[in-house]
Amino acid sequence: MKRRKMKQVLIVGSGDVARRIIPWLAARFRVLAMTRRTEECASLRALGAIPLVADLDLPDTLHRLAGLADYVLHCAPPPAQGGDDPRTRRLLAALTRRGSLPRRISYISTTGVYGDCGGAWLDETRPLRPDSARAGRRVAAEARLRGFGRRTGCRVSILRAPGIYDTDARLPRARLLKGDPVLVAEEDVYTNHIHADDLARLLGLALFRGRPNRVYNASDDSVLQMGEYFDLVADAVGLPRPPRLPRAELGGRLSPLTLSFMSESRRLNNGRIKRELRVRLRYPTVAAALGAARPAVS
């Protein structure tokens, strides 16, 4: 009997979130993990992946991607400047150079594509009105991927991720240690969150359960203002809660990037990931995750 060829998954952008799903994928598929740095190859092999050194900013390194993968996890961010995402354009061109198409693509985008919504509840049908060039590049990437899906029949799923955290490296300890202020409650903004482990699981689930050209709010069940989030983290790690200031007094205290995050407020409906991807979040709220991670007090 002829042996069936094992399906291949290509991971583009083998950062923290993608690495969390590699062991699960490697038990079921042949996993190729693309990285720009040769020094990362050993750690990717240890997770069960086959490293592939290539760079989306260097088109000559992408020829090996043609016809390589049945499934693609696209986790690479756009460039830091410009109004488009040429990395996604180059990736799609490379994947299809020999006329072969991946069957499915999952892409991690950002909820920043919605822009400021004044704290309103919203779902995936909300019109996109990005308030920053950074989010505008994600809108361009989404449009390119969805157009690719419509033209080719490749099943594209887009996960719009909010603030990604875990109970270790992805907490704002540095800001708490510096004593950076947050807004007073009456001027505060709503923020949204997802644990990195849950985002990794959603990335895998979207690859196989996502509907064609479908967008998903990859957010947990938390309903938190930004100051409440920082208070939760401060309590969990044993640091003082941040001071509260009116918006008019923050200008000289915080970076433009941080201030931009304090200018967008929205609350995300995540029902679609539960209905269609059938996910049960391991960490349904920030409070539950931080409470589980907090050492017991005797």
PDB file of C-alpha atoms in Angstrom:
ATOM      1  CA  MET A   1       0.000   0.000   0.000  1.00  0.00           C
ATOM      2  CA  LYS A   2       1.308   3.453  -0.898  1.00  0.00           C
ATOM      3  CA  ARG A   3       2.039   5.517   2.183  1.00  0.00           C
ATOM      4  CA  ARG A   4       0.060   8.720   2.441  1.00  0.00           C
ATOM      5  CA  LYS A   5       2.190  11.851   2.512  1.00  0.00           C
ATOM      6  CA  MET A   6       1.989  13.739   5.816  1.00  0.00           C
ATOM      7  CA  LYS A   7       0.343  17.138   5.520  1.00  0.00           C
ATOM      8  CA  GLN A   8       2.665  20.103   5.973  1.00  0.00           C
ATOM      9  CA  VAL A   9       2.056  23.233   8.054  1.00  0.00           C
ATOM     10  CA  LEU A  10       4.159  26.320   7.420  1.00  0.00           C
ATOM     11  CA  ILE A  11       4.494  28.825  10.256  1.00  0.00           C
ATOM     12  CA  VAL A  12       5.473  32.314   9.109  1.00  0.00           C
ATOM     13  CA  GLY A  13       6.633  34.426  12.014  1.00  0.00           C
ATOM     14  CA  SER A  14       7.803  31.892  14.597  1.00  0.00           C
ATOM     15  CA  GLY A  15       7.465  34.116  17.635  1.00  0.00           C
ATOM     16  CA  ASP A  16       6.108  33.437  21.094  1.00  0.00           C
ATOM     17  CA  VAL A  17       2.472  32.729  20.171  1.00  0.00           C
ATOM     18  CA  ALA A  18       3.335  30.477  17.230  1.00  0.00           C
ATOM     19  CA  ARG A  19       5.833  28.500  19.314  1.00  0.00           C
ATOM     20  CA  ARG A  20       3.103  27.652  21.817  1.00  0.00           C
ATOM     21  CA  ILE A  21       1.168  25.701  19.172  1.00  0.00           C
ATOM     22  CA  ILE A  22       4.124  23.928  17.524  1.00  0.00           C
ATOM     23  CA  PRO A  23       4.194  20.845  19.815  1.00  0.00           C
ATOM     24  CA  TRP A  24       0.475  20.198  19.218  1.00  0.00           C
ATOM     25  CA  LEU A  25       0.884  20.601  15.469  1.00  0.00           C
ATOM     26  CA  ALA A  26       4.071  18.538  15.319  1.00  0.00           C
ATOM     27  CA  ALA A  27       2.246  15.537  16.778  1.00  0.00           C
ATOM     28  CA  ARG A  28      -0.117  15.597  13.776  1.00  0.00           C
ATOM     29  CA  PHE A  29       1.686  17.256  10.864  1.00  0.00           C
ATOM     30  CA  ARG A  30       5.094  18.004   9.452  1.00  0.00           C
ATOM     31  CA  VAL A  31       5.741  21.518  10.747  1.00  0.00           C
ATOM     32  CA  LEU A  32       8.028  23.966   8.952  1.00  0.00           C
ATOM     33  CA  ALA A  33       8.817  27.061  11.005  1.00  0.00           C
ATOM     34  CA  MET A  34      10.143  30.066   9.136  1.00  0.00           C
ATOM     35  CA  THR A  35      12.644  32.285  10.947  1.00  0.00           C
ATOM     36  CA  ARG A  36      14.984  35.113   9.929  1.00  0.00           C
ATOM     37  CA  ARG A  37      17.695  34.133  12.421  1.00  0.00           C
ATOM     38  CA  THR A  38      19.777  30.980  12.212  1.00  0.00           C
ATOM     39  CA  GLU A  39      20.380  31.115  15.973  1.00  0.00           C
ATOM     40  CA  GLU A  40      16.694  30.273  16.526  1.00  0.00           C
ATOM     41  CA  CYS A  41      16.849  26.995  14.587  1.00  0.00           C
ATOM     42  CA  ALA A  42      17.869  24.823  17.539  1.00  0.00           C
ATOM     43  CA  SER A  43      14.980  25.981  19.738  1.00  0.00           C
ATOM     44  CA  LEU A  44      12.483  25.417  16.909  1.00  0.00           C
ATOM     45  CA  ARG A  45      13.810  21.881  16.383  1.00  0.00           C
ATOM     46  CA  ALA A  46      13.427  21.219  20.107  1.00  0.00           C
ATOM     47  CA  LEU A  47       9.726  22.063  19.796  1.00  0.00           C
ATOM     48  CA  GLY A  48       9.304  19.587  16.940  1.00  0.00           C
ATOM     49  CA  ALA A  49       9.521  21.900  13.917  1.00  0.00           C
ATOM     50  CA  ILE A  50      11.831  21.911  10.917  1.00  0.00           C
ATOM     51  CA  PRO A  51      13.441  25.381  10.750  1.00  0.00           C
ATOM     52  CA  LEU A  52      13.349  27.274   7.469  1.00  0.00           C
ATOM     53  CA  VAL A  53      15.563  30.354   7.291  1.00  0.00           C
ATOM     54  CA  ALA A  54      13.888  33.018   5.154  1.00  0.00           C
ATOM     55  CA  ASP A  55      12.945  36.689   5.448  1.00  0.00           C
ATOM     56  CA  LEU A  56       9.776  38.347   4.157  1.00  0.00           C
ATOM     57  CA  ASP A  57      11.800  41.521   3.573  1.00  0.00           C
ATOM     58  CA  LEU A  58      14.216  39.640   1.284  1.00  0.00           C
ATOM     59  CA  PRO A  59      12.246  38.189  -1.661  1.00  0.00           C
ATOM     60  CA  ASP A  60      15.200  36.118  -2.913  1.00  0.00           C
ATOM     61  CA  THR A  61      14.994  34.012   0.273  1.00  0.00           C
ATOM     62  CA  LEU A  62      11.366  33.014  -0.331  1.00  0.00           C
ATOM     63  CA  HIS A  63      11.678  30.757  -3.389  1.00  0.00           C
ATOM     64  CA  ARG A  64      11.617  27.622  -1.255  1.00  0.00           C
ATOM     65  CA  LEU A  65       8.082  28.415  -0.073  1.00  0.00           C
ATOM     66  CA  ALA A  66       6.481  27.643  -3.453  1.00  0.00           C
ATOM     67  CA  GLY A  67       4.090  24.712  -3.173  1.00  0.00           C
ATOM     68  CA  LEU A  68       5.531  23.854   0.223  1.00  0.00           C
ATOM     69  CA  ALA A  69       2.558  23.889   2.583  1.00  0.00           C
ATOM     70  CA  ASP A  70      -0.959  22.533   2.817  1.00  0.00           C
ATOM     71  CA  TYR A  71      -1.691  24.897   5.712  1.00  0.00           C
ATOM     72  CA  VAL A  72      -0.151  28.246   6.673  1.00  0.00           C
ATOM     73  CA  LEU A  73      -0.103  30.067  10.005  1.00  0.00           C
ATOM     74  CA  HIS A  74       0.735  33.685   9.177  1.00  0.00           C
ATOM     75  CA  CYS A  75       1.933  35.385  12.363  1.00  0.00           C
ATOM     76  CA  ALA A  76       4.376  37.915  10.894  1.00  0.00           C
ATOM     77  CA  PRO A  77       3.567  41.600  11.522  1.00  0.00           C
ATOM     78  CA  PRO A  78       3.655  44.251   8.793  1.00  0.00           C
ATOM     79  CA  PRO A  79       6.672  46.563   8.506  1.00  0.00           C
ATOM     80  CA  ALA A  80       6.956  49.434  10.967  1.00  0.00           C
ATOM     81  CA  GLN A  81       6.240  52.071   8.311  1.00  0.00           C
ATOM     82  CA  GLY A  82       4.100  52.633   5.220  1.00  0.00           C
ATOM     83  CA  GLY A  83       0.445  52.206   4.392  1.00  0.00           C
ATOM     84  CA  ASP A  84       0.539  48.635   3.082  1.00  0.00           C
ATOM     85  CA  ASP A  85       1.898  45.256   4.108  1.00  0.00           C
ATOM     86  CA  PRO A  86       4.369  44.167   1.431  1.00  0.00           C
ATOM     87  CA  ARG A  87       5.370  41.193   3.587  1.00  0.00           C
ATOM     88  CA  THR A  88       1.963  39.588   3.102  1.00  0.00           C
ATOM     89  CA  ARG A  89       2.083  40.379  -0.614  1.00  0.00           C
ATOM     90  CA  ARG A  90       5.483  38.704  -0.966  1.00  0.00           C
ATOM     91  CA  LEU A  91       4.378  35.714   1.096  1.00  0.00           C
ATOM     92  CA  LEU A  92       1.299  35.033  -1.033  1.00  0.00           C
ATOM     93  CA  ALA A  93       3.306  35.445  -4.237  1.00  0.00           C
ATOM     94  CA  ALA A  94       5.944  33.010  -3.000  1.00  0.00           C
ATOM     95  CA  LEU A  95       3.441  30.396  -1.830  1.00  0.00           C
ATOM     96  CA  THR A  96       1.759  30.273  -5.258  1.00  0.00           C
ATOM     97  CA  ARG A  97       4.780  30.692  -7.536  1.00  0.00           C
ATOM     98  CA  ARG A  98       4.554  27.171  -8.959  1.00  0.00           C
ATOM     99  CA  GLY A  99       0.794  27.213  -9.315  1.00  0.00           C
ATOM    100  CA  SER A 100       0.257  25.268  -6.099  1.00  0.00           C
ATOM    101  CA  LEU A 101      -2.011  26.701  -3.408  1.00  0.00           C
ATOM    102  CA  PRO A 102      -2.217  26.203   0.345  1.00  0.00           C
ATOM    103  CA  ARG A 103      -5.596  24.867   1.401  1.00  0.00           C
ATOM    104  CA  ARG A 104      -5.982  27.088   4.466  1.00  0.00           C
ATOM    105  CA  ILE A 105      -4.370  30.178   5.993  1.00  0.00           C
ATOM    106  CA  SER A 106      -4.835  31.550   9.522  1.00  0.00           C
ATOM    107  CA  TYR A 107      -3.633  35.110  10.143  1.00  0.00           C
ATOM    108  CA  ILE A 108      -3.190  37.050  13.395  1.00  0.00           C
ATOM    109  CA  SER A 109      -4.362  40.639  12.964  1.00  0.00           C
ATOM    110  CA  THR A 110      -5.271  43.216  15.611  1.00  0.00           C
ATOM    111  CA  THR A 111      -8.443  44.694  17.076  1.00  0.00           C
ATOM    112  CA  GLY A 112      -6.827  48.069  16.431  1.00  0.00           C
ATOM    113  CA  VAL A 113      -8.427  47.896  12.975  1.00  0.00           C
ATOM    114  CA  TYR A 114     -11.690  49.043  14.580  1.00  0.00           C
ATOM    115  CA  GLY A 115     -10.202  52.285  15.895  1.00  0.00           C
ATOM    116  CA  ASP A 116     -11.802  54.153  18.765  1.00  0.00           C
ATOM    117  CA  CYS A 117     -15.394  53.040  19.349  1.00  0.00           C
ATOM    118  CA  GLY A 118     -16.142  55.132  22.418  1.00  0.00           C
ATOM    119  CA  GLY A 119     -16.420  52.069  24.643  1.00  0.00           C
ATOM    120  CA  ALA A 120     -19.205  50.542  22.532  1.00  0.00           C
ATOM    121  CA  TRP A 121     -19.759  46.800  22.282  1.00  0.00           C
ATOM    122  CA  LEU A 122     -18.933  45.494  18.817  1.00  0.00           C
ATOM    123  CA  ASP A 123     -18.700  42.316  16.802  1.00  0.00           C
ATOM    124  CA  GLU A 124     -16.835  41.405  13.623  1.00  0.00           C
ATOM    125  CA  THR A 125     -19.315  43.273  11.388  1.00  0.00           C
ATOM    126  CA  ARG A 126     -18.166  46.651  12.747  1.00  0.00           C
ATOM    127  CA  PRO A 127     -16.770  48.885   9.965  1.00  0.00           C
ATOM    128  CA  LEU A 128     -13.015  49.289  10.088  1.00  0.00           C
ATOM    129  CA  ARG A 129     -11.769  52.769  11.000  1.00  0.00           C
ATOM    130  CA  PRO A 130      -8.144  52.457  12.120  1.00  0.00           C
ATOM    131  CA  ASP A 131      -6.813  55.457  14.016  1.00  0.00           C
ATOM    132  CA  SER A 132      -3.118  54.693  13.501  1.00  0.00           C
ATOM    133  CA  ALA A 133      -0.853  53.858  10.583  1.00  0.00           C
ATOM    134  CA  ARG A 134       0.085  50.692  12.472  1.00  0.00           C
ATOM    135  CA  ALA A 135      -3.531  49.481  12.432  1.00  0.00           C
ATOM    136  CA  GLY A 136      -3.972  50.703   8.846  1.00  0.00           C
ATOM    137  CA  ARG A 137      -1.257  48.315   7.708  1.00  0.00           C
ATOM    138  CA  ARG A 138      -3.194  45.467   9.323  1.00  0.00           C
ATOM    139  CA  VAL A 139      -6.326  46.513   7.427  1.00  0.00           C
ATOM    140  CA  ALA A 140      -4.285  46.336   4.204  1.00  0.00           C
ATOM    141  CA  ALA A 141      -2.995  42.871   5.119  1.00  0.00           C
ATOM    142  CA  GLU A 142      -6.501  41.621   5.901  1.00  0.00           C
ATOM    143  CA  ALA A 143      -7.838  42.934   2.606  1.00  0.00           C
ATOM    144  CA  ARG A 144      -5.020  41.289   0.664  1.00  0.00           C
ATOM    145  CA  LEU A 145      -5.579  37.928   2.369  1.00  0.00           C
ATOM    146  CA  ARG A 146      -9.338  37.987   1.932  1.00  0.00           C
ATOM    147  CA  GLY A 147      -8.941  38.933  -1.715  1.00  0.00           C
ATOM    148  CA  PHE A 148      -6.561  36.017  -2.119  1.00  0.00           C
ATOM    149  CA  GLY A 149      -9.126  33.717  -0.549  1.00  0.00           C
ATOM    150  CA  ARG A 150     -11.884  34.898  -2.871  1.00  0.00           C
ATOM    151  CA  ARG A 151      -9.731  34.524  -5.988  1.00  0.00           C
ATOM    152  CA  THR A 152      -8.211  31.150  -5.219  1.00  0.00           C
ATOM    153  CA  GLY A 153     -10.630  29.308  -2.951  1.00  0.00           C
ATOM    154  CA  CYS A 154      -8.015  29.056  -0.195  1.00  0.00           C
ATOM    155  CA  ARG A 155      -9.836  29.127   3.138  1.00  0.00           C
ATOM    156  CA  VAL A 156      -8.614  32.234   4.976  1.00  0.00           C
ATOM    157  CA  SER A 157      -9.353  32.886   8.655  1.00  0.00           C
ATOM    158  CA  ILE A 158      -8.377  36.131  10.390  1.00  0.00           C
ATOM    159  CA  LEU A 159      -7.993  36.415  14.154  1.00  0.00           C
ATOM    160  CA  ARG A 160      -8.232  39.980  15.439  1.00  0.00           C
ATOM    161  CA  ALA A 161      -6.224  39.860  18.654  1.00  0.00           C
ATOM    162  CA  PRO A 162      -6.354  42.500  21.416  1.00  0.00           C
ATOM    163  CA  GLY A 163      -3.725  42.895  24.141  1.00  0.00           C
ATOM    164  CA  ILE A 164      -1.830  39.613  24.465  1.00  0.00           C
ATOM    165  CA  TYR A 165      -0.649  38.680  27.949  1.00  0.00           C
ATOM    166  CA  ASP A 166       0.544  35.744  29.997  1.00  0.00           C
ATOM    167  CA  THR A 167       1.471  35.420  33.650  1.00  0.00           C
ATOM    168  CA  ASP A 168       5.185  35.873  33.072  1.00  0.00           C
ATOM    169  CA  ALA A 169       6.925  37.915  30.373  1.00  0.00           C
ATOM    170  CA  ARG A 170       3.885  39.626  28.854  1.00  0.00           C
ATOM    171  CA  LEU A 171       2.833  41.679  31.890  1.00  0.00           C
ATOM    172  CA  PRO A 172       3.493  45.445  32.162  1.00  0.00           C
ATOM    173  CA  ARG A 173       5.912  45.162  35.095  1.00  0.00           C
ATOM    174  CA  ALA A 174       8.257  47.811  33.678  1.00  0.00           C
ATOM    175  CA  ARG A 175       5.508  50.423  33.579  1.00  0.00           C
ATOM    176  CA  LEU A 176       4.427  49.564  37.100  1.00  0.00           C
ATOM    177  CA  LEU A 177       7.995  49.778  38.375  1.00  0.00           C
ATOM    178  CA  LYS A 178       8.394  53.202  36.746  1.00  0.00           C
ATOM    179  CA  GLY A 179       5.158  54.385  38.326  1.00  0.00           C
ATOM    180  CA  ASP A 180       3.617  55.330  34.978  1.00  0.00           C
ATOM    181  CA  PRO A 181       0.125  56.753  35.526  1.00  0.00           C
ATOM    182  CA  VAL A 182      -3.167  55.580  34.073  1.00  0.00           C
ATOM    183  CA  LEU A 183      -6.344  57.536  33.479  1.00  0.00           C
ATOM    184  CA  VAL A 184      -8.803  58.425  36.200  1.00  0.00           C
ATOM    185  CA  ALA A 185     -11.795  56.082  36.097  1.00  0.00           C
ATOM    186  CA  GLU A 186     -14.239  58.606  34.638  1.00  0.00           C
ATOM    187  CA  GLU A 187     -11.917  59.208  31.639  1.00  0.00           C
ATOM    188  CA  ASP A 188     -10.591  55.672  31.293  1.00  0.00           C
ATOM    189  CA  VAL A 189     -10.875  53.466  28.189  1.00  0.00           C
ATOM    190  CA  TYR A 190     -12.038  49.877  27.833  1.00  0.00           C
ATOM    191  CA  THR A 191      -9.338  47.423  26.810  1.00  0.00           C
ATOM    192  CA  ASN A 192      -9.527  43.813  25.677  1.00  0.00           C
ATOM    193  CA  HIS A 193      -7.229  40.886  26.356  1.00  0.00           C
ATOM    194  CA  ILE A 194      -6.314  37.330  25.400  1.00  0.00           C
ATOM    195  CA  HIS A 195      -3.869  34.960  27.076  1.00  0.00           C
ATOM    196  CA  ALA A 196      -1.054  33.908  24.725  1.00  0.00           C
ATOM    197  CA  ASP A 197      -1.885  30.216  25.259  1.00  0.00           C
ATOM    198  CA  ASP A 198      -5.510  30.780  24.257  1.00  0.00           C
ATOM    199  CA  LEU A 199      -4.498  32.801  21.194  1.00  0.00           C
ATOM    200  CA  ALA A 200      -2.221  29.970  20.096  1.00  0.00           C
ATOM    201  CA  ARG A 201      -5.079  27.491  20.456  1.00  0.00           C
ATOM    202  CA  LEU A 202      -7.396  29.789  18.502  1.00  0.00           C
ATOM    203  CA  LEU A 203      -4.793  30.019  15.754  1.00  0.00           C
ATOM    204  CA  GLY A 204      -4.840  26.254  15.373  1.00  0.00           C
ATOM    205  CA  LEU A 205      -8.615  25.953  15.661  1.00  0.00           C
ATOM    206  CA  ALA A 206      -9.181  28.631  13.030  1.00  0.00           C
ATOM    207  CA  LEU A 207      -6.959  26.704  10.649  1.00  0.00           C
ATOM    208  CA  PHE A 208      -9.309  23.723  10.707  1.00  0.00           C
ATOM    209  CA  ARG A 209     -12.673  25.031  11.915  1.00  0.00           C
ATOM    210  CA  GLY A 210     -12.697  28.571  10.532  1.00  0.00           C
ATOM    211  CA  ARG A 211     -15.197  29.399   7.821  1.00  0.00           C
ATOM    212  CA  PRO A 212     -13.939  30.718   4.474  1.00  0.00           C
ATOM    213  CA  ASN A 213     -12.835  34.358   4.588  1.00  0.00           C
ATOM    214  CA  ARG A 214     -14.071  34.657   8.147  1.00  0.00           C
ATOM    215  CA  VAL A 215     -12.941  37.157  10.778  1.00  0.00           C
ATOM    216  CA  TYR A 216     -12.888  36.374  14.510  1.00  0.00           C
ATOM    217  CA  ASN A 217     -12.516  38.582  17.572  1.00  0.00           C
ATOM    218  CA  ALA A 218      -9.874  36.557  19.438  1.00  0.00           C
ATOM    219  CA  SER A 219     -10.687  38.062  22.836  1.00  0.00           C
ATOM    220  CA  ASP A 220     -11.481  36.657  26.262  1.00  0.00           C
ATOM    221  CA  ASP A 221     -14.529  37.414  28.426  1.00  0.00           C
ATOM    222  CA  SER A 222     -12.967  40.219  30.490  1.00  0.00           C
ATOM    223  CA  VAL A 223     -14.733  43.578  30.693  1.00  0.00           C
ATOM    224  CA  LEU A 224     -11.999  45.879  31.979  1.00  0.00           C
ATOM    225  CA  GLN A 225     -10.954  49.453  31.810  1.00  0.00           C
ATOM    226  CA  MET A 226      -7.225  49.957  31.357  1.00  0.00           C
ATOM    227  CA  GLY A 227      -6.719  51.134  34.934  1.00  0.00           C
ATOM    228  CA  GLU A 228      -8.518  48.072  36.257  1.00  0.00           C
ATOM    229  CA  TYR A 229      -6.183  45.854  34.224  1.00  0.00           C
ATOM    230  CA  PHE A 230      -3.095  47.552  35.645  1.00  0.00           C
ATOM    231  CA  ASP A 231      -4.507  47.263  39.161  1.00  0.00           C
ATOM    232  CA  LEU A 232      -5.053  43.514  38.681  1.00  0.00           C
ATOM    233  CA  VAL A 233      -1.494  43.050  37.438  1.00  0.00           C
ATOM    234  CA  ALA A 234      -0.023  45.176  40.226  1.00  0.00           C
ATOM    235  CA  ASP A 235      -1.853  43.163  42.878  1.00  0.00           C
ATOM    236  CA  ALA A 236      -0.791  39.872  41.276  1.00  0.00           C
ATOM    237  CA  VAL A 237       2.916  40.709  41.109  1.00  0.00           C
ATOM    238  CA  GLY A 238       3.115  42.567  44.405  1.00  0.00           C
ATOM    239  CA  LEU A 239       3.750  46.072  43.077  1.00  0.00           C
ATOM    240  CA  PRO A 240       1.969  49.348  43.919  1.00  0.00           C
ATOM    241  CA  ARG A 241      -1.063  50.192  41.852  1.00  0.00           C
ATOM    242  CA  PRO A 242      -0.380  52.966  39.323  1.00  0.00           C
ATOM    243  CA  PRO A 243      -1.379  56.557  40.053  1.00  0.00           C
ATOM    244  CA  ARG A 244      -4.470  57.947  38.331  1.00  0.00           C
ATOM    245  CA  LEU A 245      -4.369  61.231  36.421  1.00  0.00           C
ATOM    246  CA  PRO A 246      -6.726  63.157  34.123  1.00  0.00           C
ATOM    247  CA  ARG A 247      -5.955  62.861  30.431  1.00  0.00           C
ATOM    248  CA  ALA A 248      -4.837  66.512  30.286  1.00  0.00           C
ATOM    249  CA  GLU A 249      -1.946  65.708  32.654  1.00  0.00           C
ATOM    250  CA  LEU A 250      -0.627  62.608  30.884  1.00  0.00           C
ATOM    251  CA  GLY A 251       1.021  64.248  27.878  1.00  0.00           C
ATOM    252  CA  GLY A 252       4.464  64.737  29.369  1.00  0.00           C
ATOM    253  CA  ARG A 253       4.489  61.495  31.325  1.00  0.00           C
ATOM    254  CA  LEU A 254       3.937  58.826  28.659  1.00  0.00           C
ATOM    255  CA  SER A 255       5.218  57.951  25.186  1.00  0.00           C
ATOM    256  CA  PRO A 256       3.128  58.752  22.081  1.00  0.00           C
ATOM    257  CA  LEU A 257       2.580  55.013  21.528  1.00  0.00           C
ATOM    258  CA  THR A 258       1.242  54.499  25.042  1.00  0.00           C
ATOM    259  CA  LEU A 259      -0.973  57.565  24.718  1.00  0.00           C
ATOM    260  CA  SER A 260      -2.378  56.177  21.455  1.00  0.00           C
ATOM    261  CA  PHE A 261      -3.532  53.041  23.284  1.00  0.00           C
ATOM    262  CA  MET A 262      -5.228  55.286  25.828  1.00  0.00           C
ATOM    263  CA  SER A 263      -7.192  56.948  23.030  1.00  0.00           C
ATOM    264  CA  GLU A 264      -9.086  53.842  21.869  1.00  0.00           C
ATOM    265  CA  SER A 265     -11.960  52.304  23.795  1.00  0.00           C
ATOM    266  CA  ARG A 266     -14.058  49.316  22.776  1.00  0.00           C
ATOM    267  CA  ARG A 267     -15.631  46.166  24.165  1.00  0.00           C
ATOM    268  CA  LEU A 268     -15.494  43.039  22.035  1.00  0.00           C
ATOM    269  CA  ASN A 269     -18.185  40.455  21.509  1.00  0.00           C
ATOM    270  CA  ASN A 270     -16.377  37.104  21.263  1.00  0.00           C
ATOM    271  CA  GLY A 271     -19.385  34.878  20.613  1.00  0.00           C
ATOM    272  CA  ARG A 272     -18.189  33.877  17.149  1.00  0.00           C
ATOM    273  CA  ILE A 273     -15.060  32.079  18.420  1.00  0.00           C
ATOM    274  CA  LYS A 274     -17.264  30.076  20.782  1.00  0.00           C
ATOM    275  CA  ARG A 275     -19.946  29.205  18.242  1.00  0.00           C
ATOM    276  CA  GLU A 276     -17.819  28.513  15.183  1.00  0.00           C
ATOM    277  CA  LEU A 277     -14.368  27.594  16.482  1.00  0.00           C
ATOM    278  CA  ARG A 278     -15.956  25.812  19.468  1.00  0.00           C
ATOM    279  CA  VAL A 279     -13.246  27.014  21.794  1.00  0.00           C
ATOM    280  CA  ARG A 280     -13.363  26.752  25.556  1.00  0.00           C
ATOM    281  CA  LEU A 281     -10.940  29.355  26.784  1.00  0.00           C
ATOM    282  CA  ARG A 282      -8.386  28.082  29.276  1.00  0.00           C
ATOM    283  CA  TYR A 283      -8.190  31.578  30.751  1.00  0.00           C
ATOM    284  CA  PRO A 284     -11.630  33.177  30.269  1.00  0.00           C
ATOM    285  CA  THR A 285     -10.677  36.349  32.159  1.00  0.00           C
ATOM    286  CA  VAL A 286      -7.511  38.189  33.140  1.00  0.00           C
ATOM    287  CA  ALA A 287      -8.573  37.997  36.789  1.00  0.00           C
ATOM    288  CA  ALA A 288      -8.899  34.213  36.603  1.00  0.00           C
ATOM    289  CA  ALA A 289      -5.476  33.826  34.953  1.00  0.00           C
ATOM    290  CA  LEU A 290      -3.677  36.110  37.393  1.00  0.00           C
ATOM    291  CA  GLY A 291      -5.466  34.578  40.363  1.00  0.00           C
ATOM    292  CA  ALA A 292      -4.361  31.113  39.289  1.00  0.00           C
ATOM    293  CA  ALA A 293      -0.773  32.313  38.898  1.00  0.00           C
ATOM    294  CA  ARG A 294      -0.616  34.149  42.241  1.00  0.00           C
ATOM    295  CA  PRO A 295       1.287  32.262  44.946  1.00  0.00           C
ATOM    296  CA  ALA A 296      -0.859  31.003  47.786  1.00  0.00           C
ATOM    297  CA  VAL A 297      -0.581  32.968  51.022  1.00  0.00           C
ATOM    298  CA  SER A 298      -0.172  30.774  54.092  1.00  0.00           C
TER     299      SER A 298
END
